[in-house]
Structures are given as structure tokens and as C-alpha cells.
CSV table of N, CA, C and O in Angstrom, one decimal:
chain,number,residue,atom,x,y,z
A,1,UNK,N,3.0,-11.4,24.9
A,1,UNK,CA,3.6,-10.1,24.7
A,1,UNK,C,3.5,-9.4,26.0
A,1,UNK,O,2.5,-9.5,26.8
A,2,UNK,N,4.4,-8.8,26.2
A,2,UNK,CA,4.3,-8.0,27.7
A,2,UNK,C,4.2,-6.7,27.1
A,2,UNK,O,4.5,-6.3,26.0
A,3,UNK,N,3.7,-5.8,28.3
A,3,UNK,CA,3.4,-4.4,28.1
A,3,UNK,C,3.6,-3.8,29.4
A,3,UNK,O,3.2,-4.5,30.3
A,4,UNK,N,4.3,-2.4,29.6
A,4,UNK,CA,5.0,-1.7,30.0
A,4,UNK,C,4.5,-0.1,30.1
A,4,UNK,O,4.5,0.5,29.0
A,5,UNK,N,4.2,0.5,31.3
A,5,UNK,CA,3.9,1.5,31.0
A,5,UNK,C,4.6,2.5,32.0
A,5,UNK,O,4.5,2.4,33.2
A,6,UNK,N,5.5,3.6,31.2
A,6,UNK,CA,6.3,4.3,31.7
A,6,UNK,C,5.7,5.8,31.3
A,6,UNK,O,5.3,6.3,30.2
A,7,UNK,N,5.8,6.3,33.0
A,7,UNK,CA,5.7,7.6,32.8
A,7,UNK,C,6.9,8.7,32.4
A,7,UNK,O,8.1,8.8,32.8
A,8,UNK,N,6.0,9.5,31.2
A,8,UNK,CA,7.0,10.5,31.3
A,8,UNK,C,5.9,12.1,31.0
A,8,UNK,O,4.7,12.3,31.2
A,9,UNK,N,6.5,12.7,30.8
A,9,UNK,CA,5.0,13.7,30.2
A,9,UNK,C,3.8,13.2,30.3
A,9,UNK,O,2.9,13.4,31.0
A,10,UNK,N,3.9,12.6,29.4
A,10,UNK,CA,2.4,11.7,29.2
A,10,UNK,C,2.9,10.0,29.5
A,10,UNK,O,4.0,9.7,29.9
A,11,UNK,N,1.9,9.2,29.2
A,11,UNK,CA,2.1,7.6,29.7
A,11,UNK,C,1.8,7.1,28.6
A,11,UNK,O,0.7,7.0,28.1
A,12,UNK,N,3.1,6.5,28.1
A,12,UNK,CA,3.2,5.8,26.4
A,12,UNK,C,3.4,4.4,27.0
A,12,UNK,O,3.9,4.2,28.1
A,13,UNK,N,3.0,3.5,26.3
A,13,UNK,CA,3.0,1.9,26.3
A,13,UNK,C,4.1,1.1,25.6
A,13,UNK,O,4.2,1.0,24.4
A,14,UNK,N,4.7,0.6,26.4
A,14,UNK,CA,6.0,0.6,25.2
A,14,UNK,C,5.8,-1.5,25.2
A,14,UNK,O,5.9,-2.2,26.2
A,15,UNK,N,5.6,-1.7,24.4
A,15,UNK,CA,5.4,-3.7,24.1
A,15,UNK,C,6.7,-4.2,23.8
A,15,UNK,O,7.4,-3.5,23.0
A,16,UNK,N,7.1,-5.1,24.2
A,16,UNK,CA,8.0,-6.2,24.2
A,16,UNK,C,7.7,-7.3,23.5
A,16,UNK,O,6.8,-8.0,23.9
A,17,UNK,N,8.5,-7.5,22.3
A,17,UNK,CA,7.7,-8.9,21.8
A,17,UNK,C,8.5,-10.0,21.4
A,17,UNK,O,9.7,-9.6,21.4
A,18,UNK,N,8.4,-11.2,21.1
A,18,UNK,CA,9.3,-11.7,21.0
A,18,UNK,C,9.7,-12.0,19.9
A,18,UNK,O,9.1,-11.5,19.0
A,19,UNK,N,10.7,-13.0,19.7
A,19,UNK,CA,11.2,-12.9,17.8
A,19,UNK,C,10.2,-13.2,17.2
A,19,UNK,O,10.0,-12.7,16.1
A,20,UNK,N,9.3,-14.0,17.8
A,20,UNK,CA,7.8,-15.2,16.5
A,20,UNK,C,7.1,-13.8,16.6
A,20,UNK,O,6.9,-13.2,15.6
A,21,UNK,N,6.7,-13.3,17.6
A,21,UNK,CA,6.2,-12.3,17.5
A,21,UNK,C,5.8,-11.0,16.4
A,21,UNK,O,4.8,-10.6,15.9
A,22,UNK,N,7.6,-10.6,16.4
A,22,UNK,CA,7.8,-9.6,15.7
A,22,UNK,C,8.3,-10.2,14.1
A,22,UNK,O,8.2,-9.5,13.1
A,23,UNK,N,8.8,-11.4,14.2
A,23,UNK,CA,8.4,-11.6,12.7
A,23,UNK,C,6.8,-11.9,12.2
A,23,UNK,O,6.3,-11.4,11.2
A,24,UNK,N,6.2,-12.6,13.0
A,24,UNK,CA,4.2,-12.6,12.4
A,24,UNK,C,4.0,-11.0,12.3
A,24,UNK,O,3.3,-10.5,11.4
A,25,UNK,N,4.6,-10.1,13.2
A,25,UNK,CA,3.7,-8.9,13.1
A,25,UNK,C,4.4,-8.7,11.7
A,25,UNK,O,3.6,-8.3,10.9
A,26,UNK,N,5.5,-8.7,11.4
A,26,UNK,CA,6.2,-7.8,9.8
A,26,UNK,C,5.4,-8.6,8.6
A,26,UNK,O,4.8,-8.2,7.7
A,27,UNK,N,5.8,-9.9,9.1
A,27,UNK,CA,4.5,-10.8,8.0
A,27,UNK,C,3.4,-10.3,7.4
A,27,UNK,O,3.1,-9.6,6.4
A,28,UNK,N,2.7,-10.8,8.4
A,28,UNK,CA,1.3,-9.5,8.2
A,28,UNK,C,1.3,-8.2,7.8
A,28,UNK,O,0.4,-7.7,7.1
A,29,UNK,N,2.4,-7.4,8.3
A,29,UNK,CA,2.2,-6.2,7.5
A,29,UNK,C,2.9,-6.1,6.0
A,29,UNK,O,2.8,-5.1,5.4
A,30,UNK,N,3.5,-7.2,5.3
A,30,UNK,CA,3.8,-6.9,4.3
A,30,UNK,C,2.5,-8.0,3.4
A,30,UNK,O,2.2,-7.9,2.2
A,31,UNK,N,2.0,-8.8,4.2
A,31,UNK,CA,0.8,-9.4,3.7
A,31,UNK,C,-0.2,-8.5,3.0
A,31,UNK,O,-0.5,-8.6,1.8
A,32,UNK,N,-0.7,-7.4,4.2
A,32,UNK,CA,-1.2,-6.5,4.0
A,32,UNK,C,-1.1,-5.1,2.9
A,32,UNK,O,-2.0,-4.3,2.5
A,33,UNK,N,0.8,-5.3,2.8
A,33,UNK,CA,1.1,-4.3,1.8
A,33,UNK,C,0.4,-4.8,0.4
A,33,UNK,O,-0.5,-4.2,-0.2
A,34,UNK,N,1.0,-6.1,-0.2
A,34,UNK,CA,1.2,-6.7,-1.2
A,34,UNK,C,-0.4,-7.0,-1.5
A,34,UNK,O,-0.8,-7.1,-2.7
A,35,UNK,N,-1.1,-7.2,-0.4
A,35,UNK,CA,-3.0,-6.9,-0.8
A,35,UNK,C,-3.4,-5.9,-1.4
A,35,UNK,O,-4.1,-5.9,-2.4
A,36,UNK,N,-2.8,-4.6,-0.7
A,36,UNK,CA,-3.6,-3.0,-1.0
A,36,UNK,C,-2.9,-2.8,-2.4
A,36,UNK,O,-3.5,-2.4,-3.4
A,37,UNK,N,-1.4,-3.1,-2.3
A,37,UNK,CA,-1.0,-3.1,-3.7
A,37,UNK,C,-1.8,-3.4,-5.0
A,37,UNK,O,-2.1,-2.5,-5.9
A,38,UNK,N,-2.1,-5.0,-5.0
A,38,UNK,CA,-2.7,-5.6,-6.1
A,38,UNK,C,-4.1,-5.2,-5.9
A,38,UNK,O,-4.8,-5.0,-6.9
A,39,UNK,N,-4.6,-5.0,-4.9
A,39,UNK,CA,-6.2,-3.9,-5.2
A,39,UNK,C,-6.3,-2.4,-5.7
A,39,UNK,O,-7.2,-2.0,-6.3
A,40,UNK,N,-5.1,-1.8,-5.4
A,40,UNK,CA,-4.7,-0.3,-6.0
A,40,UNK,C,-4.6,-1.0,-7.8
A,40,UNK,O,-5.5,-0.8,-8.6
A,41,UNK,N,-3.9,-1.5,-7.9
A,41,UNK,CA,-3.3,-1.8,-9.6
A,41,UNK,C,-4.8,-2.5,-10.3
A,41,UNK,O,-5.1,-2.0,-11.5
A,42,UNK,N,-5.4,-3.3,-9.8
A,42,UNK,CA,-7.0,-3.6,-10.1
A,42,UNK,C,-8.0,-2.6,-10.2
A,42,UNK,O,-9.0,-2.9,-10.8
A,43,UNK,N,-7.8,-1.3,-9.6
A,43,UNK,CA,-8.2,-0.3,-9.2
A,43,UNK,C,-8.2,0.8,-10.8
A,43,UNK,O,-9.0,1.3,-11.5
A,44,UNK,N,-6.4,0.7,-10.9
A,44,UNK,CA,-5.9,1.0,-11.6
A,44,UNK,C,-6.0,0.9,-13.3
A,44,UNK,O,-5.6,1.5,-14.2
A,45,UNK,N,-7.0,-0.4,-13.2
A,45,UNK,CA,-7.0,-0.9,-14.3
A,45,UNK,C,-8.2,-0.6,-14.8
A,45,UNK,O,-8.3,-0.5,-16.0
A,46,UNK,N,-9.1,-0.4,-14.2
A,46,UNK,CA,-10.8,-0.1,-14.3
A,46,UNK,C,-10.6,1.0,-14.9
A,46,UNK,O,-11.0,1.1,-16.1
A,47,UNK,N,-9.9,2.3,-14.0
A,47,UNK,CA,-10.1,3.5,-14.6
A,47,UNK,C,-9.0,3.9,-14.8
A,47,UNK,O,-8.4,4.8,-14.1
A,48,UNK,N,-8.5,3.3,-15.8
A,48,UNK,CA,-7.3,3.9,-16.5
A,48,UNK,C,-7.3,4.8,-17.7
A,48,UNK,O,-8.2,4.6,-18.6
A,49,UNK,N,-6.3,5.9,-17.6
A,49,UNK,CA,-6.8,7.1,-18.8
A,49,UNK,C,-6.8,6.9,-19.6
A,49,UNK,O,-7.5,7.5,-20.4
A,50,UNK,N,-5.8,5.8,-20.1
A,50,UNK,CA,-6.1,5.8,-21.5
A,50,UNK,C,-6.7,4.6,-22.1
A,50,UNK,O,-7.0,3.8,-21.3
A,51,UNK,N,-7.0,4.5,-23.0
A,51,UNK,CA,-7.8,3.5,-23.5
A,51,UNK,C,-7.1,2.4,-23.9
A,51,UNK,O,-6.1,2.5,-24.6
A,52,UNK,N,-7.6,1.0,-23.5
A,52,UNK,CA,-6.5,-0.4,-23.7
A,52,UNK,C,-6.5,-0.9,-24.9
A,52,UNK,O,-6.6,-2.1,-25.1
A,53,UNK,N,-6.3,-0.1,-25.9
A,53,UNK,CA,-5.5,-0.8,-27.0
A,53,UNK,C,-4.1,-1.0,-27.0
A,53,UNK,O,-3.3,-1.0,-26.1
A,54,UNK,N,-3.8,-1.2,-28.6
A,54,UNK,CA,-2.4,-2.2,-28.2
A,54,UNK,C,-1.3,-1.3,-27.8
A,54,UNK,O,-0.4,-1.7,-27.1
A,55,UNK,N,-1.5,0.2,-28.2
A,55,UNK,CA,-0.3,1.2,-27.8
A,55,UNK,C,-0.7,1.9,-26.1
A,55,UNK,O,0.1,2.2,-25.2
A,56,UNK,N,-2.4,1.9,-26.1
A,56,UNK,CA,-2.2,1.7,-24.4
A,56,UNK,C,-2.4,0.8,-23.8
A,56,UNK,O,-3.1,0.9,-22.8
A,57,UNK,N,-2.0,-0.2,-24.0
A,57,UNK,CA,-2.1,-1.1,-23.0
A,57,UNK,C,-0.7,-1.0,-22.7
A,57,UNK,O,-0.4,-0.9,-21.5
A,58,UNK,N,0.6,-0.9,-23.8
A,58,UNK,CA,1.7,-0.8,-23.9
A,58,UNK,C,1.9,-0.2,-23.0
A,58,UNK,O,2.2,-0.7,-21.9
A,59,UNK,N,1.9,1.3,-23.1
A,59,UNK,CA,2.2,1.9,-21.6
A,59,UNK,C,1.2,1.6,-20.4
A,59,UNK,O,1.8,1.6,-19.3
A,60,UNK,N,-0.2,1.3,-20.2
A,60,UNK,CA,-0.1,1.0,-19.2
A,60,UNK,C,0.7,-0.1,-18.6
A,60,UNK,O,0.8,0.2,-17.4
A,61,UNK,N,1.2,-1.0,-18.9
A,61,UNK,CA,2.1,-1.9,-18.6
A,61,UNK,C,3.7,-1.4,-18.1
A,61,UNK,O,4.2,-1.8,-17.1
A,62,UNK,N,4.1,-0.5,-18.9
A,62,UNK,CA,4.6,0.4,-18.5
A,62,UNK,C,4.7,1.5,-17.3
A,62,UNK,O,5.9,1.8,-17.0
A,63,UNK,N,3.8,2.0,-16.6
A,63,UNK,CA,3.3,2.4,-15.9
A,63,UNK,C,2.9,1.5,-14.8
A,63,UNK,O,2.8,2.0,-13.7
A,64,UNK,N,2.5,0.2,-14.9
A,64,UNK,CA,2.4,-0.4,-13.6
A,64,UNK,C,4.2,-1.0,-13.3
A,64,UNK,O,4.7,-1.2,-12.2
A,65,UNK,N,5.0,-1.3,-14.7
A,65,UNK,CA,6.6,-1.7,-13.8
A,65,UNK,C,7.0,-0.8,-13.3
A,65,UNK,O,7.6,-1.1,-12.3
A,66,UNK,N,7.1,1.0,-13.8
A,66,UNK,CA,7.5,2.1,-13.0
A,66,UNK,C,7.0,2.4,-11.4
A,66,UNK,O,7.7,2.9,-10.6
A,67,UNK,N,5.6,1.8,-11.1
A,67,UNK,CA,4.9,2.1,-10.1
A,67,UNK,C,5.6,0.6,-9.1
A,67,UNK,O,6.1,0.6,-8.0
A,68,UNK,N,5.3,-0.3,-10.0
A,68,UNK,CA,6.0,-1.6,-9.1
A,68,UNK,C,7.4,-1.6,-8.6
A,68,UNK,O,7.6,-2.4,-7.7
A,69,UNK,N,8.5,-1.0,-9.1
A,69,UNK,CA,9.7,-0.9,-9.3
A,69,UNK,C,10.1,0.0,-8.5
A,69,UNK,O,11.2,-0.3,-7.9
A,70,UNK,N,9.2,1.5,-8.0
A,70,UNK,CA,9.0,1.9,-6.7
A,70,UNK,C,9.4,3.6,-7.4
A,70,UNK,O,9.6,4.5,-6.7
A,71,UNK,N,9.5,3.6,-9.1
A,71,UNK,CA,10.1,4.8,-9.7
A,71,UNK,C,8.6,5.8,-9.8
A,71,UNK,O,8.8,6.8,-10.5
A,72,UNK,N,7.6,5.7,-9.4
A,72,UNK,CA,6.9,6.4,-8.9
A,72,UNK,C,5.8,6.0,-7.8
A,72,UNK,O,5.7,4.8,-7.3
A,73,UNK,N,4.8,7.1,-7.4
A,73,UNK,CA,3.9,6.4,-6.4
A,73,UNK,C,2.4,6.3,-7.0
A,73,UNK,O,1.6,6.1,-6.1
A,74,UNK,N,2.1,6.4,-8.0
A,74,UNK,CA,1.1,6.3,-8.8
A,74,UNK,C,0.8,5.7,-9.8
A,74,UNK,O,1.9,5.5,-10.3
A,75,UNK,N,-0.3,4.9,-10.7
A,75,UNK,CA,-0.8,4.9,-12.4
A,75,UNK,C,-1.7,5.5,-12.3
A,75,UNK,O,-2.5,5.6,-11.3
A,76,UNK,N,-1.7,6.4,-13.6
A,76,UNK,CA,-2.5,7.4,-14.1
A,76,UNK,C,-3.8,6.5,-13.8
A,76,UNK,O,-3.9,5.3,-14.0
A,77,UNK,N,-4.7,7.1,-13.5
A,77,UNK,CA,-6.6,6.4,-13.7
A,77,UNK,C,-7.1,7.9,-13.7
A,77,UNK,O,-6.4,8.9,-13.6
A,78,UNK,N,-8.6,8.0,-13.8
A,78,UNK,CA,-9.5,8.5,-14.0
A,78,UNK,C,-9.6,9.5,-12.8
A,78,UNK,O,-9.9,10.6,-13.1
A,79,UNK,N,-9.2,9.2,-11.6
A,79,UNK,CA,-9.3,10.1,-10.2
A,79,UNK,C,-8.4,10.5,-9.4
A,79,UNK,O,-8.4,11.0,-8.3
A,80,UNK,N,-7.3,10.2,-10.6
A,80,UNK,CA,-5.9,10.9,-10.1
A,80,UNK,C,-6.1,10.5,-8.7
A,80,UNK,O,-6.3,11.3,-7.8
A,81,UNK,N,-5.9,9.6,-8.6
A,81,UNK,CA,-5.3,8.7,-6.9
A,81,UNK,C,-4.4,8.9,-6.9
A,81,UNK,O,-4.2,9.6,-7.9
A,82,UNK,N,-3.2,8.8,-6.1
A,82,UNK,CA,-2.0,8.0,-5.7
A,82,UNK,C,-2.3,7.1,-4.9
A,82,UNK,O,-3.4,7.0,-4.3
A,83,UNK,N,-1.2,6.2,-4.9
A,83,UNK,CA,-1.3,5.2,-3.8
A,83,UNK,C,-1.3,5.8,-2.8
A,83,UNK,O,-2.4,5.3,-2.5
A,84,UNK,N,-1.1,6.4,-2.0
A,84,UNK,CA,-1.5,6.6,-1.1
A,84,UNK,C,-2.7,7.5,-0.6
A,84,UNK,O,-3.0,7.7,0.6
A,85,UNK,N,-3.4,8.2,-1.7
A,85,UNK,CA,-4.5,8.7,-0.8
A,85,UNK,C,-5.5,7.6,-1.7
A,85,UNK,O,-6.7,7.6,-1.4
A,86,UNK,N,-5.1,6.9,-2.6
A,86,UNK,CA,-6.4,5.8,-2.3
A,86,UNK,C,-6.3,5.0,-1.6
A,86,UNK,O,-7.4,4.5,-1.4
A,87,UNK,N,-5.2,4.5,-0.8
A,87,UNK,CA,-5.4,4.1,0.3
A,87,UNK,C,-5.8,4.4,1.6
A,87,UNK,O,-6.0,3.7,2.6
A,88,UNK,N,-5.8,5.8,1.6
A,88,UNK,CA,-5.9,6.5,3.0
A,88,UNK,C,-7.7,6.2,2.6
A,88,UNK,O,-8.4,6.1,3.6
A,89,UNK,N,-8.4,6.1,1.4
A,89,UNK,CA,-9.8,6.0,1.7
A,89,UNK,C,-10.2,4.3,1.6
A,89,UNK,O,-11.4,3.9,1.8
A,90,UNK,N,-9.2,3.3,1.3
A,90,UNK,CA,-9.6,2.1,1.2
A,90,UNK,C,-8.7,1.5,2.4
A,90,UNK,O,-7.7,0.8,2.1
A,91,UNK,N,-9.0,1.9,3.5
A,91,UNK,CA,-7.8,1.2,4.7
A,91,UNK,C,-8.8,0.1,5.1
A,91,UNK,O,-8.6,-0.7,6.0
């Protein structure tokens, strides 16, 4: 990888990478997506609001294809997470 440092105001680093490069880097980051995912939804499962019988389990099942499907950014649990600020504390 080469690196490049151009002044302007300030002195930003701008990287050059090459194709293996920049596909391993997208790899890895969706590697990384599809981890925090199934650890949020594991997460999700521990403290979920409602109780797993057969009508809640129903919707939670429900609630994880809405959340997987991308038609929201949360499942209900115990600590009102979203995905994203439980990730902002599990990075």
C-alpha cells in the first residue's frame, strides 16, 4: 500500500491500494458486519421483552426478519439497545 501526504489546511493521508487490497479490506469489513450482527441478535435473545413462548417466540422471530431485512434498526430487549448504540459500546 502506498501512502501520500498532501498538504492542504491541514495534512490528510490519502492511501492507495490495490484491487487484493481493497477487496480483503471490504471482506473484512463485512466479516466484521455479519459478527456484530449475530452477536447483537444473541444479545437480543438473552433479553428479550417478551417472554419465549409459542406467541412470543412468534414475534420474536418476527422481529429478528424485520431487523434482518433492514425494515428496522433494532429487536426489542430489556435495554432498549439499538443496533447501533449497542454497538457503539461492544466495538
Amino acid at each position: 500500500m502506498e501512502t501520500k501526504e498532501i498538504k492542504v489546511s491541514k495534512t490528510i493521508k490519502q492511501y492507495t491500494l490495490t484491487e487484493d487490497e481493497y477487496h480483503n479490506l471490504i471482506n473484512n469489513s463485512r466479516e466484521y458486519g455479519s459478527r456484530k450482527t449475530k452477536e447483537y441478535i444473541i444479545f437480543c435473545t438473552k433479553y428479550y421483552k417478551l417472554k419465549l413462548n409459542f406467541g412470543g417466540m412468534a414475534k420474536f422471530i418476527e422481529d429478528i426478519i424485520d431487523f434482518v431485512t433492514g425494515n428496522r434498526n433494532y429487536i426489542p430487549n430489556l435495554y432498549n439497545k439499538t443496533f447501533f448504540e449497542w454497538l457503539d459500546e461492544h466495538r
